[in-house]
XYZ file of C-alpha atoms in Angstrom:
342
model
C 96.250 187.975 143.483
C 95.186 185.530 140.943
C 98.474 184.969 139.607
C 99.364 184.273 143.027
C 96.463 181.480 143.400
C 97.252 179.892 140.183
C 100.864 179.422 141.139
C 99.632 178.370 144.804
C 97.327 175.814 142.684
C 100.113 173.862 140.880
C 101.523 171.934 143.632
C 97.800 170.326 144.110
C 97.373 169.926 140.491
C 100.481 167.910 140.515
C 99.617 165.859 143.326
C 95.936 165.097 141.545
C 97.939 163.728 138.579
C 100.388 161.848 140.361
C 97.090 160.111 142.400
C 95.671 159.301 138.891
C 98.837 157.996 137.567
C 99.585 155.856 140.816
C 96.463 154.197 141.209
C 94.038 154.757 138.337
C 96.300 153.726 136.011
C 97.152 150.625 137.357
C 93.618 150.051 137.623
C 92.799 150.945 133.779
C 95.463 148.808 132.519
C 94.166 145.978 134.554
C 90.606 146.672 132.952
C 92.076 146.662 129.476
C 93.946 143.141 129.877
C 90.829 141.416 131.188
C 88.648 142.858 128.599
C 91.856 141.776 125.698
C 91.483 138.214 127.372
C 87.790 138.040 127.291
C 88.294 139.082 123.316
C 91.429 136.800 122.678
C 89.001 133.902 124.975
C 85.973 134.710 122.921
C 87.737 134.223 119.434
C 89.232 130.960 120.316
C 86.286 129.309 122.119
C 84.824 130.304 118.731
C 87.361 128.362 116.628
C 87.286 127.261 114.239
C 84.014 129.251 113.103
C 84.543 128.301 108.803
C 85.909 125.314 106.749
C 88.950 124.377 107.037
C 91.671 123.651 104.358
C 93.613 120.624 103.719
C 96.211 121.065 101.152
C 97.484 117.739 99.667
C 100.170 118.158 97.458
C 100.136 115.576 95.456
C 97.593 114.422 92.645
C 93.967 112.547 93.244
C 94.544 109.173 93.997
C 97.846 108.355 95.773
C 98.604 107.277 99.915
C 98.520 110.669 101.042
C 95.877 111.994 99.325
C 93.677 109.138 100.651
C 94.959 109.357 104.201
C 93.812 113.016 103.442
C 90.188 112.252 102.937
C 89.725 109.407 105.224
C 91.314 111.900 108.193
C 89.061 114.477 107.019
C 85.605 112.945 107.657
C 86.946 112.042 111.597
C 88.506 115.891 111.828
C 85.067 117.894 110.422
C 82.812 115.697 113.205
C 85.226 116.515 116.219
C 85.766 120.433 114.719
C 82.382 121.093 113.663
C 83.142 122.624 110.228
C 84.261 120.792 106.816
C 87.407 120.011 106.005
C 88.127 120.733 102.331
C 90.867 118.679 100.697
C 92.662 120.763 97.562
C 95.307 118.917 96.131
C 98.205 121.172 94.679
C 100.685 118.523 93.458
C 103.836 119.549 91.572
C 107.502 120.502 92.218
C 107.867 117.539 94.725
C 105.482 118.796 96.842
C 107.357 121.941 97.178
C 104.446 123.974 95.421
C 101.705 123.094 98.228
C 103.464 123.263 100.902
C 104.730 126.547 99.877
C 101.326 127.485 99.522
C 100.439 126.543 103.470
C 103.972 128.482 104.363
C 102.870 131.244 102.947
C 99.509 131.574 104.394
C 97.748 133.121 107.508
C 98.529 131.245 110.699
C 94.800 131.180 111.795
C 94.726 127.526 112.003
C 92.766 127.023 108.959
C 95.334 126.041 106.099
C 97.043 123.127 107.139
C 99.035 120.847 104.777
C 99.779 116.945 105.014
C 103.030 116.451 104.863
C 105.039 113.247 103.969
C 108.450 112.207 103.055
C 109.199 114.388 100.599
C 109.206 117.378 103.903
C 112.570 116.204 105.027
C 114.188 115.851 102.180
C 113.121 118.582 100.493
C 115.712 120.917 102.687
C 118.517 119.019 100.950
C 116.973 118.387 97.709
C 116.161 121.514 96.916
C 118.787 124.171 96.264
C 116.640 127.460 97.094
C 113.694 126.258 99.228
C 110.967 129.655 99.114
C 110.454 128.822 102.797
C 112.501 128.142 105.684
C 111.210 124.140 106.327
C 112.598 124.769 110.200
C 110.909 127.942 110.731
C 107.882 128.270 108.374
C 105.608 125.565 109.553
C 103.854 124.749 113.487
C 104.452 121.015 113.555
C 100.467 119.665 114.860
C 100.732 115.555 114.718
C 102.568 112.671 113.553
C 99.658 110.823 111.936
C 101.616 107.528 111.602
C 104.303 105.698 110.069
C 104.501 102.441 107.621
C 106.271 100.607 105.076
C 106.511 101.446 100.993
C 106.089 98.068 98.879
C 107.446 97.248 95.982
C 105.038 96.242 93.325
C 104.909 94.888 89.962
C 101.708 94.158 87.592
C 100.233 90.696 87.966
C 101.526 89.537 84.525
C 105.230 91.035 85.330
C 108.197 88.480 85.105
C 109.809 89.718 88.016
C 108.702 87.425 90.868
C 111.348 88.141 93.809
C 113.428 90.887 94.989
C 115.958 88.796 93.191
C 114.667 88.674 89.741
C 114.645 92.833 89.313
C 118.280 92.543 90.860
C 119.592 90.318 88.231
C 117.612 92.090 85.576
C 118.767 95.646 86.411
C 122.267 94.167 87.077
C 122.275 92.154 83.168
C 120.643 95.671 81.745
C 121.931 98.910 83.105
C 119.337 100.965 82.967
C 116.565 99.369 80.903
C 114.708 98.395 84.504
C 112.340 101.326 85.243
C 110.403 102.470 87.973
C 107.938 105.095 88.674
C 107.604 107.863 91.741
C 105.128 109.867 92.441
C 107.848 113.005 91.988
C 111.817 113.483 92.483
C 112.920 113.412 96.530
C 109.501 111.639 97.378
C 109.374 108.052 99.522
C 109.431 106.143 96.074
C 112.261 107.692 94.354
C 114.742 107.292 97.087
C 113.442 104.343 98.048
C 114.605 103.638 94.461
C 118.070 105.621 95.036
C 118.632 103.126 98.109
C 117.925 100.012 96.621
C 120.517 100.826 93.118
C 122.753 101.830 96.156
C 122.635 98.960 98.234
C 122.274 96.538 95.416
C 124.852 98.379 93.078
C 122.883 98.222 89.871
C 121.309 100.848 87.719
C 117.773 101.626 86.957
C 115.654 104.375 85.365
C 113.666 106.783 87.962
C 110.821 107.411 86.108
C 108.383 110.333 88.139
C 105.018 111.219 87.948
C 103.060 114.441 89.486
C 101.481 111.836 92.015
C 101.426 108.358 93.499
C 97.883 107.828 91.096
C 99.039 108.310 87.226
C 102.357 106.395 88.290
C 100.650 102.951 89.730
C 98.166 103.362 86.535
C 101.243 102.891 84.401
C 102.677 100.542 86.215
C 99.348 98.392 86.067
C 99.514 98.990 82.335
C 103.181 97.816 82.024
C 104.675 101.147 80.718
C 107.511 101.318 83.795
C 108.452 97.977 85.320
C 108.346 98.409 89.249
C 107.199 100.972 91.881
C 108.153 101.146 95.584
C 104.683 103.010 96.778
C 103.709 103.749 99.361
C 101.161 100.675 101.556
C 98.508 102.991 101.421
C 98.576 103.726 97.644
C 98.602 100.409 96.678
C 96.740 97.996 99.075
C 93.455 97.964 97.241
C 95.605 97.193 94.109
C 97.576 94.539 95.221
C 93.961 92.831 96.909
C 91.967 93.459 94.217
C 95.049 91.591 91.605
C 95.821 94.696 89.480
C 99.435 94.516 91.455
C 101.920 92.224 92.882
C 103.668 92.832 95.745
C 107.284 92.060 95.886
C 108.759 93.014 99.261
C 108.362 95.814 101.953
C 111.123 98.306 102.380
C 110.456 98.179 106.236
C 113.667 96.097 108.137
C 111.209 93.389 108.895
C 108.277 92.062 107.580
C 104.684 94.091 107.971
C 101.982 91.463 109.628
C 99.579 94.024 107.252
C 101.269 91.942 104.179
C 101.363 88.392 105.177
C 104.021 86.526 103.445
C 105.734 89.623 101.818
C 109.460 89.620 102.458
C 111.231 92.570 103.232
C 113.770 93.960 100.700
C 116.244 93.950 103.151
C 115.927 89.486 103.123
C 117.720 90.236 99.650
C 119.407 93.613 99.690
C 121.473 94.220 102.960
C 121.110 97.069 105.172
C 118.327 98.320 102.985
C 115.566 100.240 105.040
C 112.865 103.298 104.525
C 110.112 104.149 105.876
C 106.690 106.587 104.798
C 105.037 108.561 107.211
C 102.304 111.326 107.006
C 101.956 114.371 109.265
C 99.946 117.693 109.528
C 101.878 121.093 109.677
C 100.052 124.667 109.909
C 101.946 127.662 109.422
C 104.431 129.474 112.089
C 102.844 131.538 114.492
C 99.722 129.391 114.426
C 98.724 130.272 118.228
C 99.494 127.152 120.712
C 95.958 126.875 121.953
C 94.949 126.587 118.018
C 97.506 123.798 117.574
C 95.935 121.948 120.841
C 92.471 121.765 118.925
C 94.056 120.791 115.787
C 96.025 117.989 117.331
C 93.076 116.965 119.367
C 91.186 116.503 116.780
C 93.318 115.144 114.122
C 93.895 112.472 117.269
C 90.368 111.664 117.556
C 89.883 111.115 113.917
C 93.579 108.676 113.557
C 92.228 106.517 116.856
C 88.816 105.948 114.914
C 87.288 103.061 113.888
C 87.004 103.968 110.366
C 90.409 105.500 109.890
C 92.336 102.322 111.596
C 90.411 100.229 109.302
C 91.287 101.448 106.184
C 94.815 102.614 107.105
C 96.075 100.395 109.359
C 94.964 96.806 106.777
C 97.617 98.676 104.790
C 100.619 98.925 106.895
C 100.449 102.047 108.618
C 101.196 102.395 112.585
C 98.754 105.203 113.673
C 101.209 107.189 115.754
C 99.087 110.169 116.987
C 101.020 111.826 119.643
C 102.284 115.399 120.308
C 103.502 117.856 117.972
C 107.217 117.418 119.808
C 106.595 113.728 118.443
C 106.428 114.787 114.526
C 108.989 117.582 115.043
C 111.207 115.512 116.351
C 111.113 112.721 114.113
C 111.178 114.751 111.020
C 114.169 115.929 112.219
C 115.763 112.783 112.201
C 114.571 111.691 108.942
C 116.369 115.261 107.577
C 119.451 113.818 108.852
C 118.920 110.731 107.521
C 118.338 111.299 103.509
C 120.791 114.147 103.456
C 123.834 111.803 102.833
C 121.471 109.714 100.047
C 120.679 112.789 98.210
C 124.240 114.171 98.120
C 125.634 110.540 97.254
C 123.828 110.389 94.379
C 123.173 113.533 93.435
C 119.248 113.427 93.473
C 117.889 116.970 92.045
C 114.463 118.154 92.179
C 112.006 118.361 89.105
């Protein structure tokens, strides 16, 4: 008889499980996703909860590295937590932004990236990231002319005089960079190009030690970057020549453009902030948002903007698709004349 019951049991047992898997289950799983939300909601109303990093890589002193600090007073008063700036300079920027690449995408190791981003792809043979899928594009900061400066006392006082120079002395004209593939070296590269002479790249691990020697007279000419140089240039350590923009910046009144002297000649710097891929989209809203808030400042238009730069401040679709561009853009310059990295 009780074999009997137990059998008789097993069609209700079934049934019971069945029920629980029909509707309790359901129910559960619904439980568990509104509790993962609440976590997932929790954690992000919370960000950013530390300081966050702001890798700069190039040396103390340059355009980036002040565009670095002045954007990281605005971003730590709409974030609520510092922003450190650590400057890892080398390898044409290649060693900080690896750096960023390689680190957690918690949205707080950011780099600032420059021109040296899109050209690295073609400059460097083996890149040890992937520059289309290692970094989450967050802003555009902005965009501006490089200027091409001389010291006070230099004998070059046109465009024209370093042409005829570097075309009577192959070679013996120098000029400084703050590192191979950056906006000053093929600047550089487009200017010998364009104006078929020959010069001597001379590059430096940052857009500081190379405008001290060209102050000091040990390379002849620099095409830096507006930001790097515009205290210089007022405070008559520097010269400015020409802007490398097609027309003239109203930032630098009465500065020609290169381009009045050298045909077809044209390049622009820009600065933007990437965080690593798989940075979470919401992250990436409050970075941009804030990065946004600190560009439209006061204080950061003043300083920047007196030197040439066009805050930009958009989307991160604005940066990635303008990098882009600017990839496609250098890669014919750097195979033409066979620019290598350090």
């Amino acid at each position: 008889m009780t074999s009997i019951r137990r059998h008789s049991d097993r069609p209700l047992a079934r049934a019971l499980q069945w029920l629980c898997a029909a509707f309790l289950a359901p129910l559960v799983a619904r439980a568990c996703a509104v509790l993962a939300l609440s976590v997932a909601g929790s954690a992000l109303a919370a960000y950013p909860e530390k300081p966050l990093r702001l890798v700069v890589p190039f040396a103390p002193g340059g355009g980036t590295d002040l565009i670095a600090r002045t954007l990281g007073v605005g971003m730590s008063q709409a974030l609520g937590q510092p922003v450190v700036i650590d400057n890892k300079p080398g390898a044409g920027t290649v060693i900080g932004t690896d750096l960023v690449a390689k680190s957690a995408p918690d949205g707080y190791t950011l780099v600032v990236a420059s021109f040296a981003h899109a050209v690295n792809p073609s400059l460097v043979p083996k890149l040890p990231y992937a520059s289309d899928k290692a970094f989450a594009p967050v802003i555009l900061i902005g965009r501006g002319p490089n200027v091409l400066v001389v010291r006070t006392n230099s004998p070059f006082k046109t465009v024209r005089d370093v042409v005829v120079a570097a075309a009577a002395n192959p070679e013996k004209v120098s000029y400084a960079s703050q590192g191979n593939g950056t906006s000053a070296h093929l600047a550089g590269e487009m200017f010998t190009n364009l104006a078929k002479v020959k010069m001597t790249h001379i590059p430096y691990k940052g857009a500081g030690p190379a405008l001290t020697d060209v102050v000091g007279g040990q390379v002849d000419v620099m095409f830096a970057t507006s930001s790097a140089v515009g205290a210089l240039i007022d405070g008559g350590k520097l010269r400015a020549l020409a802007v490398t923009t097609p027309e003239r910046s109203p930032a630098l009144k009465g500065v020609p453009a290169v381009a009045e002297s050298v045909t077809g000649y044209s390049v622009e710097s820009w600065y933007g902030i990437y965080a690593p891929a798989g940075t979470p989209a919401d992250v990436i809203a409050k970075l941009n948002a804030a990065v946004k808030r600190a560009a439209q400042s006061e204080e950061f238009r003043r300083k920047i903007e007196q030197e040439g730069l066009v805050v930009s401040a958009g989307s991160p679709e604005e940066l990635d698709t303008y990098v882009r561009r600017e990839e496609a853009r250098w890669r014919s310059i750097v195979k033409e004349n066979n620019v290598k990295p350090e």
